[in-house]
Coordinates of C-alpha atoms and ligand atoms in Angstrom, one line a residue:
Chain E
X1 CA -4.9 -29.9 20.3
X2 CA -4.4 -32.9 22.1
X3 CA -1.2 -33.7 24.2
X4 CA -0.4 -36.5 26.2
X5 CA 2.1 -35.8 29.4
X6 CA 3.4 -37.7 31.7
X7 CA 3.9 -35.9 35.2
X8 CA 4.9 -37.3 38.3
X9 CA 4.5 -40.6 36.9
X10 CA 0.6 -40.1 36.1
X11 CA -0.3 -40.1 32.6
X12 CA -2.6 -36.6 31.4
X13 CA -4.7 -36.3 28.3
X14 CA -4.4 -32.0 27.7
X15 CA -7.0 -30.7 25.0
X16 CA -5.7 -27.2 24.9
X17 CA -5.2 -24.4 22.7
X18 CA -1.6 -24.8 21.1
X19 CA -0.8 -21.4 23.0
X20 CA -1.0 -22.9 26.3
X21 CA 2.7 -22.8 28.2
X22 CA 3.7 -25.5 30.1
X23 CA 2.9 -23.7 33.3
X24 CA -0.5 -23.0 32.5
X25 CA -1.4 -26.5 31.3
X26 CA -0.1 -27.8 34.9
X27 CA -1.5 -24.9 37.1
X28 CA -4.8 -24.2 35.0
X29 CA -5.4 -27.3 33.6
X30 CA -4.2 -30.1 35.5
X31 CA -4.6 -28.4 39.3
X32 CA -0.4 -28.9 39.8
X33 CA -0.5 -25.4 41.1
X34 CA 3.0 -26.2 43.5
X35 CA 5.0 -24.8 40.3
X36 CA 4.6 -20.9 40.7
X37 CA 4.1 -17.9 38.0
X38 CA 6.6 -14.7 38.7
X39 CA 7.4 -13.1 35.3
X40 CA 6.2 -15.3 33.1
X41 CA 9.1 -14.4 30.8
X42 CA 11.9 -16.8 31.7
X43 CA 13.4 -14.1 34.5
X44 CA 12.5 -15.6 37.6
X45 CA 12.7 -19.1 38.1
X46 CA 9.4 -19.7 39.7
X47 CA 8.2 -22.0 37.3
X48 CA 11.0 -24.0 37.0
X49 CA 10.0 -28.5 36.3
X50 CA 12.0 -30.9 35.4
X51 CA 11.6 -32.3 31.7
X52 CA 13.7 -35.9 31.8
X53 CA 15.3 -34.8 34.6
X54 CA 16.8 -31.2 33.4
X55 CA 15.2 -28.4 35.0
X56 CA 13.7 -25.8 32.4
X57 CA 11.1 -22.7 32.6
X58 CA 8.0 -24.1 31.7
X59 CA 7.0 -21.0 31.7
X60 CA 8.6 -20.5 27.9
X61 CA 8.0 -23.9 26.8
X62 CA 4.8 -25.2 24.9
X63 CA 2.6 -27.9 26.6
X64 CA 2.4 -29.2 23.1
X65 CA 6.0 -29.2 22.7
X66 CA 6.6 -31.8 25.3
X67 CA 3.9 -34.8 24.0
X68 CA 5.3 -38.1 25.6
X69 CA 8.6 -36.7 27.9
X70 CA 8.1 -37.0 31.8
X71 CA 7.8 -33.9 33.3
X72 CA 8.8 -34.0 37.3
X73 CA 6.8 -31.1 39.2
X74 CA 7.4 -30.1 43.0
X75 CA 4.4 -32.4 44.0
X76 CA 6.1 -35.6 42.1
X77 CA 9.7 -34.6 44.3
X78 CA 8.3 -35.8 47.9
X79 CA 5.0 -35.0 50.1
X80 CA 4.4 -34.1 53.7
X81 CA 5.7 -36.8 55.9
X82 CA 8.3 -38.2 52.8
X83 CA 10.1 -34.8 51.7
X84 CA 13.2 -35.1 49.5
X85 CA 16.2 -34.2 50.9
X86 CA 16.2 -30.8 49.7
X87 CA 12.6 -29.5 50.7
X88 CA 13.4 -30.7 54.5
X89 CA 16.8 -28.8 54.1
X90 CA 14.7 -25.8 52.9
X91 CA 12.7 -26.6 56.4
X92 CA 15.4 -27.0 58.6
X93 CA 17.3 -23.8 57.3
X94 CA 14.6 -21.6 56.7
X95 CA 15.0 -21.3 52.7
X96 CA 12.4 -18.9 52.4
X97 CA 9.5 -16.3 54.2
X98 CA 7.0 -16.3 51.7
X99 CA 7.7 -19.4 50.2
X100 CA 6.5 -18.1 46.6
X101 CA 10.1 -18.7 44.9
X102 CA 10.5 -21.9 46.8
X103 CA 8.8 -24.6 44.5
X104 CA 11.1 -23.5 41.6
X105 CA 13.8 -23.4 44.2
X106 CA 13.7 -27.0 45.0
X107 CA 13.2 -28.1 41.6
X108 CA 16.0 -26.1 40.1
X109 CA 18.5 -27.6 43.3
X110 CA 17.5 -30.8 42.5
X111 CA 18.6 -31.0 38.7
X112 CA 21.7 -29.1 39.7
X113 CA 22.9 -31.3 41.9
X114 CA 22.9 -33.9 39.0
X115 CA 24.3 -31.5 36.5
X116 CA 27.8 -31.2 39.1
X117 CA 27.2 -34.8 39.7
X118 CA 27.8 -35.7 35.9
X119 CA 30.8 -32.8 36.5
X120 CA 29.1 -29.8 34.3
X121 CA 31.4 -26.6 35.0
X122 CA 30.1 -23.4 35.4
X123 CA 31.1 -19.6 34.2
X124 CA 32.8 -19.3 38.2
X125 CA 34.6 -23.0 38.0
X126 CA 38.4 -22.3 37.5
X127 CA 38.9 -25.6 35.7
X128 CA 36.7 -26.6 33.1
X129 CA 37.3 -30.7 33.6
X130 CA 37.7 -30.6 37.2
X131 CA 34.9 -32.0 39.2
X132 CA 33.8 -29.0 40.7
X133 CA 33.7 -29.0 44.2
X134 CA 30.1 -26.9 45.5
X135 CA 31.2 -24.5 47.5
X136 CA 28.9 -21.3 48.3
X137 CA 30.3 -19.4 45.2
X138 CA 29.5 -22.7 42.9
X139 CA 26.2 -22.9 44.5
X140 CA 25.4 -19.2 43.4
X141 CA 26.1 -19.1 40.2
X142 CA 24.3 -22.5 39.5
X143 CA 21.1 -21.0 41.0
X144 CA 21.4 -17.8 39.9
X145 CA 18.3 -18.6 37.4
X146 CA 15.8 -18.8 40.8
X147 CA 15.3 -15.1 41.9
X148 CA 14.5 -14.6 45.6
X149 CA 12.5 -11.4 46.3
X150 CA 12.4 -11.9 50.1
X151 CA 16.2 -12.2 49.9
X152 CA 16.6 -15.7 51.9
X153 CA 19.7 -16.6 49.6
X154 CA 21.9 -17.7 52.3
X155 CA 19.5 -20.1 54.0
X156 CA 18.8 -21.3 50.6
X157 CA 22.7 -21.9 49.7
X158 CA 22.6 -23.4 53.5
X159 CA 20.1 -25.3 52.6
X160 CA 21.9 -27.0 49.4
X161 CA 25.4 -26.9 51.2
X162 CA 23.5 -29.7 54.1
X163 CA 22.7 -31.9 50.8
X164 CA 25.8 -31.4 49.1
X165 CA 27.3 -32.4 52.4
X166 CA 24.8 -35.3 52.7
X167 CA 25.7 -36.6 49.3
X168 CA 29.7 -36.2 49.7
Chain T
X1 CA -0.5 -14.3 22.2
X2 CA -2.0 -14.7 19.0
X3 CA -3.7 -17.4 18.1
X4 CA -1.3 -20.0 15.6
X5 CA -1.2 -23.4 14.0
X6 CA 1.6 -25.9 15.6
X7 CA 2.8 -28.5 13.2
X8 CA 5.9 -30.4 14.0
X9 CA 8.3 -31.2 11.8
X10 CA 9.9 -34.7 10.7
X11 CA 12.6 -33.6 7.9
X12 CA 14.6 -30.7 7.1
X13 CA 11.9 -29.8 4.6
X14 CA 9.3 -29.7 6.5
X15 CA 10.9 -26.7 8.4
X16 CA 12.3 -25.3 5.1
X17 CA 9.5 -25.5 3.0
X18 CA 6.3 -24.7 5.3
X19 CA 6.7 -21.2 4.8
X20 CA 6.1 -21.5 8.8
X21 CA 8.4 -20.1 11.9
X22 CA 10.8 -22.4 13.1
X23 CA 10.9 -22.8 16.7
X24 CA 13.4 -24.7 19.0
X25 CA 14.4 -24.1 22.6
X26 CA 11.4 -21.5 22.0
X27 CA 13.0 -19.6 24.9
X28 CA 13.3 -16.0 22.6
X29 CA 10.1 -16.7 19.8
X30 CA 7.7 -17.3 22.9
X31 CA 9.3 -14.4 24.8
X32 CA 8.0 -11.9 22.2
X33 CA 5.2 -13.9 20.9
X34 CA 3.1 -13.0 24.4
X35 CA 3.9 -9.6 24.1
X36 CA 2.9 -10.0 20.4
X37 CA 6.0 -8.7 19.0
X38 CA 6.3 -11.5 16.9
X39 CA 3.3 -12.9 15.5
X40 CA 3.4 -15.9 13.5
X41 CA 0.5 -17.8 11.9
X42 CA 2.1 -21.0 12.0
X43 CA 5.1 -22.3 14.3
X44 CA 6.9 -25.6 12.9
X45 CA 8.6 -27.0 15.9
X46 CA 12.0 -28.7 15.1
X47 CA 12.7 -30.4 18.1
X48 CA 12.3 -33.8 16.4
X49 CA 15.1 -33.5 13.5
X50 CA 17.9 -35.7 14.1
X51 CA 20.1 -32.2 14.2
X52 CA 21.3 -33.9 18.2
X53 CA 24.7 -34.4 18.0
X54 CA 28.3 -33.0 18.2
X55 CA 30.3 -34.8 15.4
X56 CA 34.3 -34.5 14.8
X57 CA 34.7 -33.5 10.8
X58 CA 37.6 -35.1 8.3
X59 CA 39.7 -31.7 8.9
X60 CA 39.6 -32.1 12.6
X61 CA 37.2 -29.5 13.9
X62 CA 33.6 -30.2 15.6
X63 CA 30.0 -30.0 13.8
X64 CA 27.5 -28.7 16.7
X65 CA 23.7 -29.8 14.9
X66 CA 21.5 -26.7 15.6
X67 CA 19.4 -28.4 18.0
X68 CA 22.4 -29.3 21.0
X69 CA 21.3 -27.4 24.0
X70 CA 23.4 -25.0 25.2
X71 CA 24.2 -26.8 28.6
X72 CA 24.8 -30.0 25.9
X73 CA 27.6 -27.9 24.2
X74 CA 29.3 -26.3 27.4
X75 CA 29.1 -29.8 29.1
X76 CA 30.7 -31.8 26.0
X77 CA 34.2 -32.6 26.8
X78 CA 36.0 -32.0 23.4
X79 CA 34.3 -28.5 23.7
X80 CA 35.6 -28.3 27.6
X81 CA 39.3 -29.2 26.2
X82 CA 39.8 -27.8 22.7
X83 CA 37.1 -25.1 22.5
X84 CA 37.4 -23.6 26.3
X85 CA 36.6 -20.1 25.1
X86 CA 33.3 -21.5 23.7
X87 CA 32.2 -23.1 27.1
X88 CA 32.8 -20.6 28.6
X89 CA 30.7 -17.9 26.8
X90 CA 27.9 -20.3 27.1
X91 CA 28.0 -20.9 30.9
X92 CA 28.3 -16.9 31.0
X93 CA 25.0 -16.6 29.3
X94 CA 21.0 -16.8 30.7
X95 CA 20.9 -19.9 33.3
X96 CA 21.1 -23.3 33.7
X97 CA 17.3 -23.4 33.3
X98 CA 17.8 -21.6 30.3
X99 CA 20.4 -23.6 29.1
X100 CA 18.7 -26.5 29.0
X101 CA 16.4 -25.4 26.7
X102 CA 18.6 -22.5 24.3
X103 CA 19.8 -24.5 21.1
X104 CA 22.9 -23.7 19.2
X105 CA 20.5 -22.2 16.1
X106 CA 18.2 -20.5 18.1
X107 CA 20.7 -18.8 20.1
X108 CA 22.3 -17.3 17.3
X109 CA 19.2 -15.9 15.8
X110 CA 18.0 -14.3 19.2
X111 CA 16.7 -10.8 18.6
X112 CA 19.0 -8.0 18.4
X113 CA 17.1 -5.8 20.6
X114 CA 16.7 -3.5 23.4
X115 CA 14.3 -2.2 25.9
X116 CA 12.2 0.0 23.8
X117 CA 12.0 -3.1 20.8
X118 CA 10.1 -4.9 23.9
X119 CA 7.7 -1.5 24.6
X120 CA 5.1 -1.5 22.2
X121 CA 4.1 1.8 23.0
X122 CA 7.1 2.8 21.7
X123 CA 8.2 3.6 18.2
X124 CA 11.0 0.9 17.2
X125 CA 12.8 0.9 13.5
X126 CA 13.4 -2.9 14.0
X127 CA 10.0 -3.9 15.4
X128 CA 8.0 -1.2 13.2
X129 CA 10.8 -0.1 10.3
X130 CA 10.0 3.8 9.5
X131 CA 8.5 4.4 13.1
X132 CA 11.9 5.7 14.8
X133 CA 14.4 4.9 16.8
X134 CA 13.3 5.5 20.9
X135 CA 16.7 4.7 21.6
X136 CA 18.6 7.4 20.1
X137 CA 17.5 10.3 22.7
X138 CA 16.1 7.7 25.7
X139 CA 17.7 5.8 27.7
X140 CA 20.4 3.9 25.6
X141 CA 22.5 2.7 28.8
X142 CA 22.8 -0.5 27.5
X143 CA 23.2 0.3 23.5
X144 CA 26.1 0.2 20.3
X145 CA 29.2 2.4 20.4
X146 CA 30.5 0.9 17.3
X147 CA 29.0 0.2 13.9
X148 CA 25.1 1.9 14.9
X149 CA 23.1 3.6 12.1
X150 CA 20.1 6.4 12.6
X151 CA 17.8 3.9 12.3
X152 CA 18.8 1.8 14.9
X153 CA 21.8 1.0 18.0
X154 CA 20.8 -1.8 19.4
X155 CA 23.2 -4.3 20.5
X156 CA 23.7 -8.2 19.5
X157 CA 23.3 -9.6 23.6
X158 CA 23.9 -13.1 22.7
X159 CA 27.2 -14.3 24.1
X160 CA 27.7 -17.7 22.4
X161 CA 27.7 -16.3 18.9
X162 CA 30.8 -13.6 20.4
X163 CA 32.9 -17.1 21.4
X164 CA 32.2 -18.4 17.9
X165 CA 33.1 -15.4 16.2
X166 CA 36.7 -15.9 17.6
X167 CA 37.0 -19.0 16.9
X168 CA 36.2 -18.4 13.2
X169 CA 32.9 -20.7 13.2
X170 CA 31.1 -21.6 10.1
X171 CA 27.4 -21.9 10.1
X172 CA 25.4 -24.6 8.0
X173 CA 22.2 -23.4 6.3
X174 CA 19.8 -25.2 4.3
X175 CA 17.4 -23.1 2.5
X176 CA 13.5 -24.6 1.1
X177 CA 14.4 -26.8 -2.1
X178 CA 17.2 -28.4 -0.2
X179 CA 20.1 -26.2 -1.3
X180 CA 22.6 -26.1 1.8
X181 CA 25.3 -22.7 2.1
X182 CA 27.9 -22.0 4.3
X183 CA 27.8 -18.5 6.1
X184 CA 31.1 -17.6 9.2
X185 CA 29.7 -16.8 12.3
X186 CA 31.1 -13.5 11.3
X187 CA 29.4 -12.6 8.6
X188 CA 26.4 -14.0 9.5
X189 CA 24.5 -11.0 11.6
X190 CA 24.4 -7.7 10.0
X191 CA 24.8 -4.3 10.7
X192 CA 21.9 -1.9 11.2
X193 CA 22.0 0.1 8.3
X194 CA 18.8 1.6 6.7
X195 CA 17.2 -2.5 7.5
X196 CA 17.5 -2.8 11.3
X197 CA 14.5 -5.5 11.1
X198 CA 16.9 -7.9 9.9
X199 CA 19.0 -9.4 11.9
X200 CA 21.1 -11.9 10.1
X201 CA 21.1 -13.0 6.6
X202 CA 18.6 -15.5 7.0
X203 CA 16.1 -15.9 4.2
X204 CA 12.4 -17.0 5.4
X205 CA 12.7 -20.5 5.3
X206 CA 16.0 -21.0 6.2
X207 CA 17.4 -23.7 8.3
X208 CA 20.3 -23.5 10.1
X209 CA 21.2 -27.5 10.6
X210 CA 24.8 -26.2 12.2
X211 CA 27.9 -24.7 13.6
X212 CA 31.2 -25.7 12.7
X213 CA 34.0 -25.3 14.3
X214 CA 37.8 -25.2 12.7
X215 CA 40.2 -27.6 14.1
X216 CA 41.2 -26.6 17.8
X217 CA 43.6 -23.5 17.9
X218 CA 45.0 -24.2 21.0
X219 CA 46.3 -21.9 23.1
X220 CA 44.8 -19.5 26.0
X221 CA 41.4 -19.1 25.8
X222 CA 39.0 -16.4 28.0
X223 CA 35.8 -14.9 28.0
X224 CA 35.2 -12.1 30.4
X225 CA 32.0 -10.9 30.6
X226 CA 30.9 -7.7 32.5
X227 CA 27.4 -6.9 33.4
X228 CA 25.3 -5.3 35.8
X229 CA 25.4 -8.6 37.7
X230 CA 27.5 -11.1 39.1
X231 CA 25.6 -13.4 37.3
X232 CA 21.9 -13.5 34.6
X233 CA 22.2 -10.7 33.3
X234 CA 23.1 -9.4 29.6
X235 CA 26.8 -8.4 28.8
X236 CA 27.6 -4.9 29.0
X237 CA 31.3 -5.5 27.4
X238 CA 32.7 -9.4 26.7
X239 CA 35.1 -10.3 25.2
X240 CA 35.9 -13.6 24.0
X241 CA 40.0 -14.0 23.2
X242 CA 42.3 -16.9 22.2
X243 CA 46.1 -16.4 22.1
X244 CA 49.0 -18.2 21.4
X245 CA 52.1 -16.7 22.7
X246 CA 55.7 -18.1 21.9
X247 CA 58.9 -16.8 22.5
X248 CA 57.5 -14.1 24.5
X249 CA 55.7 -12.5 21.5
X250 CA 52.0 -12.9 20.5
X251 CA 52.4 -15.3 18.1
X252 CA 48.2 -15.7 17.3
X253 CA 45.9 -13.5 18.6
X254 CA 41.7 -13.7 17.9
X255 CA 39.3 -11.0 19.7
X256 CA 35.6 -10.9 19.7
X257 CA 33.7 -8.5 21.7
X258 CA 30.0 -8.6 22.7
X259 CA 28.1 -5.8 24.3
X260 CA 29.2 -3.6 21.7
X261 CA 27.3 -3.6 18.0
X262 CA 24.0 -5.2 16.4
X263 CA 26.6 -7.8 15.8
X264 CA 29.9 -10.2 17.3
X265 CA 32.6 -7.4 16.6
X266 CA 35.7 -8.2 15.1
X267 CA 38.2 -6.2 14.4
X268 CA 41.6 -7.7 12.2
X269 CA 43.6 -4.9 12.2
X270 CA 43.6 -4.8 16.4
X271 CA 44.6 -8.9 15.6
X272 CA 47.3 -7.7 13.1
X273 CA 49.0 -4.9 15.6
X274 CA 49.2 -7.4 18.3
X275 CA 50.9 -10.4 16.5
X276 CA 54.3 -10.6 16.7
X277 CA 54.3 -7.8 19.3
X278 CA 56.0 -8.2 23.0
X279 CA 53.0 -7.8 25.4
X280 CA 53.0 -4.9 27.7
X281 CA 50.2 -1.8 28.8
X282 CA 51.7 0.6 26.1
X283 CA 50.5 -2.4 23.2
X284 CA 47.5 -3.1 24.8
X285 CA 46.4 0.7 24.9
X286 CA 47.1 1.0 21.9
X287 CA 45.3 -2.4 20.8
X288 CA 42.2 -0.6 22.5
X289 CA 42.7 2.7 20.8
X290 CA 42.8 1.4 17.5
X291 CA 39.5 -1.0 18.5
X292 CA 37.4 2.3 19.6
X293 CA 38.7 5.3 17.4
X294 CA 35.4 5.4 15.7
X295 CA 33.2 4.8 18.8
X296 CA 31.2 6.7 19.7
X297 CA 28.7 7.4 22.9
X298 CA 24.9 8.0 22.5
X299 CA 25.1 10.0 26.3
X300 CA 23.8 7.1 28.7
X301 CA 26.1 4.3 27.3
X302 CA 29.0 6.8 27.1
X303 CA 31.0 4.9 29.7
X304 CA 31.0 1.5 27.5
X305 CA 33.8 3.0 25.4
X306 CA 36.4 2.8 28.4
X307 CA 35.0 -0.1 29.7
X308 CA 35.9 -1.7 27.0
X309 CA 39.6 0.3 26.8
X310 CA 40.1 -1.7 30.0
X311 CA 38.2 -4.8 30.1
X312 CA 40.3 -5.2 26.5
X313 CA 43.6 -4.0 28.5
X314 CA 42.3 -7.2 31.4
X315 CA 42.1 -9.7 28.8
X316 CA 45.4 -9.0 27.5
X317 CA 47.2 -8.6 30.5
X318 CA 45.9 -12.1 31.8
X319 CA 46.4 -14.0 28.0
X320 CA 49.7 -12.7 28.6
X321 CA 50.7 -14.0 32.0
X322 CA 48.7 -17.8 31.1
X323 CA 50.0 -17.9 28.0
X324 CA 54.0 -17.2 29.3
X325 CA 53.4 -20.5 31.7
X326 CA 51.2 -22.8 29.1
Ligands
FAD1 C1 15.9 -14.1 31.1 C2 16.8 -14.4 30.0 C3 18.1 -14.1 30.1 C4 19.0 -14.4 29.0 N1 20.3 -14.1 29.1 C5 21.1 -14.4 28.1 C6 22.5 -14.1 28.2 O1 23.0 -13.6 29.2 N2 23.3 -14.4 27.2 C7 22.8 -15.0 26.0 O2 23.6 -15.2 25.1 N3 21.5 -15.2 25.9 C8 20.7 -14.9 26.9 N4 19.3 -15.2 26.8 C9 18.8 -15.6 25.5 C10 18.8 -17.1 25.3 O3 20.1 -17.5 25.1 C11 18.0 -17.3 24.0 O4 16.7 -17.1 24.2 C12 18.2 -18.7 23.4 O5 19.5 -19.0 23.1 C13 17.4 -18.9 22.2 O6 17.4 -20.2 21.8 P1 16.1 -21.1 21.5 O7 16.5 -22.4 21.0 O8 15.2 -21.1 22.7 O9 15.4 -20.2 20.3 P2 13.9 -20.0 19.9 O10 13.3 -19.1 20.8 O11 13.3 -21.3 19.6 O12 14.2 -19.3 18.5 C14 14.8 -18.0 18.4 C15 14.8 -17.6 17.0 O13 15.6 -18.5 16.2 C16 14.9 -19.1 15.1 N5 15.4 -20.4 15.0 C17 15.6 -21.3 16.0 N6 16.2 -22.4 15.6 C18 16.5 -22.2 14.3 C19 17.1 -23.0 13.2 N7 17.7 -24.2 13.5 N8 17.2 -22.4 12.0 C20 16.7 -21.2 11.7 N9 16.1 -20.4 12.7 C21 16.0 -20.9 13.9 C22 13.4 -19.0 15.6 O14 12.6 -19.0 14.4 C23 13.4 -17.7 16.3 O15 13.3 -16.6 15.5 C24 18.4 -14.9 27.8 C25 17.1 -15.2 27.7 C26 16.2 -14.9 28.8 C27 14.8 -15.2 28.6
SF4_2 S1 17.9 0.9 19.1 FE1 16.9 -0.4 17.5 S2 15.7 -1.9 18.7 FE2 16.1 -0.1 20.1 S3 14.4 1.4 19.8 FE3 16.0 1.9 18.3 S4 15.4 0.8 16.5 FE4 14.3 -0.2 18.1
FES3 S1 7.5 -17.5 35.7 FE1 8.9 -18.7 34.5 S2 10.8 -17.8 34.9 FE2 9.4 -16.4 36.0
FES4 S1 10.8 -16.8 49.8 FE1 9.6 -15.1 49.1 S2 10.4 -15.0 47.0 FE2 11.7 -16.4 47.9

């Protein structure tokens, strides 16, 4: 069937099988391969996009389901020589060693930020109208949807804390 | 997976009346559709109904349309304010990515299930009824000390539906021809019994177009939630309170727990012993003892029963000291 998505700004035509998930229409299909597959079941966070600017598994979504919204991949957040200030915080801190989580990393980071922006609470926020304040605590339950299996959580939650800090 | 038809759908009866499988966030259906545990010939996807919004009703409460993400309901701030035990199970649930995407009907009708539901190797009453229940001599760590059957003790995981539950929710069904019924969040998943394949008392067909919420309670409201993890990961024990306390005495008390049966448990007569009671540890023990007479261990998961003795004992030790300063 025929989808039409909108990534990074660029307009695609998809003719695929209804069955194809979101991740494999972008890594299969379209050659975005920065988006990663770990579980494949939502566990992980590897695959993690943004759809209208929330961050989602596309990894559990249907390409088809998503006809006309703009999806935002790694690739579309910055390039080599113009990063986003999150992926040259990853750099500067070391958020990673093998780099496979990191994609969905970034692209989880970056939608969080937006959610505490707009003042979203979450389960470790003592006040549920406060404007939460990110501390490292904040900052892990937020991500806890990104897994890590080369454990570099603290250089990632350094890594956020610099842009949180940035933003402030 | 195997192969489907996708057809989206513009009204409510075009979900109702395809004779089709309705999914939303997709986030559970897709799940077990690659493992082809569920196997639908045709999906209708929903996502298009104008079911968006969070309206206040005449009587004061909140109507949640069954397609408001889960991050949209924990983020509202009528929910934040009047509804805090509500927010809170949500936020305690999945993660953010997950969120996003859960709605408010598909997270109710998530699978009751457990690990050897998702082993197809396996036998499984619910996903094969009449081939057995794995469970029952496996590994049942994380399975039902209350309300199980021989056919099946898995547990209800969800934690939204355990929030709702407690806040006597009602939810809104429309059914093919147009006819539209009311169901409580109580009543609304079932037992095991000799029909561990269903879930809830959903008919094929069925829509659920919302949740509504009574007026707010007010009062102290908590959810604890303990787990294996600090964080994404299933519910052990929860449980969802909210209490009123005047005068020094329990003046309203409503208990949900999750982690425990195929469904929300609720238990009135653990309500009834409270209300009107002084707090103090010789209530709340026996609150709990009343709440777990007939509980019983299936070896692994043998621990859940004092876990929840004392993750009860928590919640009403802390009701106790917020609700003496609110
Ligand atoms: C890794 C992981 C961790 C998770 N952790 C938690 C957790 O800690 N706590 C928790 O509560 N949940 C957890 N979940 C479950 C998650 O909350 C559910 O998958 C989600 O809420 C389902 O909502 P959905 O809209 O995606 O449903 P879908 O997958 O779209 O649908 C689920 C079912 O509901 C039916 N359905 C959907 N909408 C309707 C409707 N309006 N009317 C009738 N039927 C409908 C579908 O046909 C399907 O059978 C987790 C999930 C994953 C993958
Ligand atoms: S507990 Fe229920 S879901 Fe798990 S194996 Fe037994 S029948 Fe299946
Ligand atoms: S690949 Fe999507 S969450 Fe792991
Ligand atoms: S850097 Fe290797 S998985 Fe995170």
């Amino acid at each position: 069937m025929e989808t039409r998505l909108s990534i990074n700004g660029d307009t695609h035509m998809l003719d695929a099988d209804p069955r194809t998930t979101l991740l494999d229409a972008l890594r299969n299909h379209l050659g975005l391969t920065g988006s990663k597959k770990g579980c494949d079941h939502g566990q992980c966070g590897a695959c993690t996009v943004l759809i209208d600017g929330r961050r989602i598994n596309s990894c559990l979504t249907l390409a088809c389901m998503h006809d006309g919204q703009e999806i935002t991949t790694i690739e579309g957040l910055g390039e080599p020589g113009n990063l986003s200030p999150l992926q040259a915080a990853f750099v500067r801190h070391d958020g990673y060693q093998c780099g496979y989580c990191t994609p969905g990393q970034i692209c989880s980071a970056t939608a969080m930020l937006k959610e505490a922006e707009q003042g979203w609470p979450s389960y470790v926020s003592d006040d549920l109208d406060g404007a939460p304040a990110l501390d490292g605590e904040e900052i892990s339950e937020r991500m806890s949807g990104n897994l890590c299996r080369c454990g570099a959580y603290s250089n990632i939650v350094d890594a956020i804390t610099q842009v949180v800090g940035e933003r402030a | 997976m195997k192969p489907f038809d996708y057809r989206r759908a513009e009204s409510p009866s075009d979900a109702t009346d395809a004779g089709a499988r309705i999914i939303a966030g997709g986030t559970n259906l897709l799940d077990l559709m690659k493992l082809e545990i569920e196997r639908p010939d045709t999906l209708i996807d929903i996502n298009r109904l104008d079911l968006k919004a969070i309206e206040e009703t005449e009587e004061g409460g909140l109507r949640i349309g069954a397609l408001v993400t889960n991050s949209d309901c924990a983020a509202d701030p009528r929910i934040r304010r009047d509804y805090g035990v509500l927010a809170r199970a949500i936020l305690a649930g999945a993660s953010g990515q997950l969120r996003n995407k859960a709605t408010t009907g598909g997270n109710l009708c998530q699978r009751t299930r457990c690990g050897y539901f998702y082993d197809t190797a396996m036998p499984c009453n619910k996903r094969d009824p009449g081939s057995g229940c794995q469970a029952k001599d496996g590994f049942n760590r994380i399975h039902a000390v209350l309300g199980a059957s021989e056919a099946c003790i898995a547990t209800y995981p969800g934690d939204m539906a355990v929030a709702m539950t407690a806040l006597d929710a009602t939810v809104e069904i429309e059914s093919k021809g147009g006819e539209t019924r009311i169901v409580p969040v109580a009543d609304f998943h079932r037992l095991p019994g000799d029909t561990p394949e269903r879930d809830n008392v959903l008919d094929p067909g069925d829509l659920i177009t919302a949740v509504t919420l009574p007026p707010p309670p007010g009062g102290v409201h908590l959810y604890r939630k303990v787990r294996d993890r600090a964080s994404y990961a299933f519910a052990l024990v929860s449980v969802a309170a909210v209490v009123t306390i005047a005068d020094g005495r329990f003046e309203r008390v409503a208990l949900a727990f999750g982690g425990l049966a195929h469904k929300p448990w609720r238990d009135p007569r653990v309500e009834e012993l409270l209300t009107g009671e002084e707090p103090g540890p010789a209530l709340f023990d026996e609150a709990a003892e009343m709440l777990l007479a007939d509980a019983e261990g299936h070896g692994h998961n043998d621990f859940k029963i004092p876990l929840a003795w004392r993750t009860l004992r928590a919640v009403l030790t802390e009701a106790s000291e917020r609700g003496d300063t609110a």
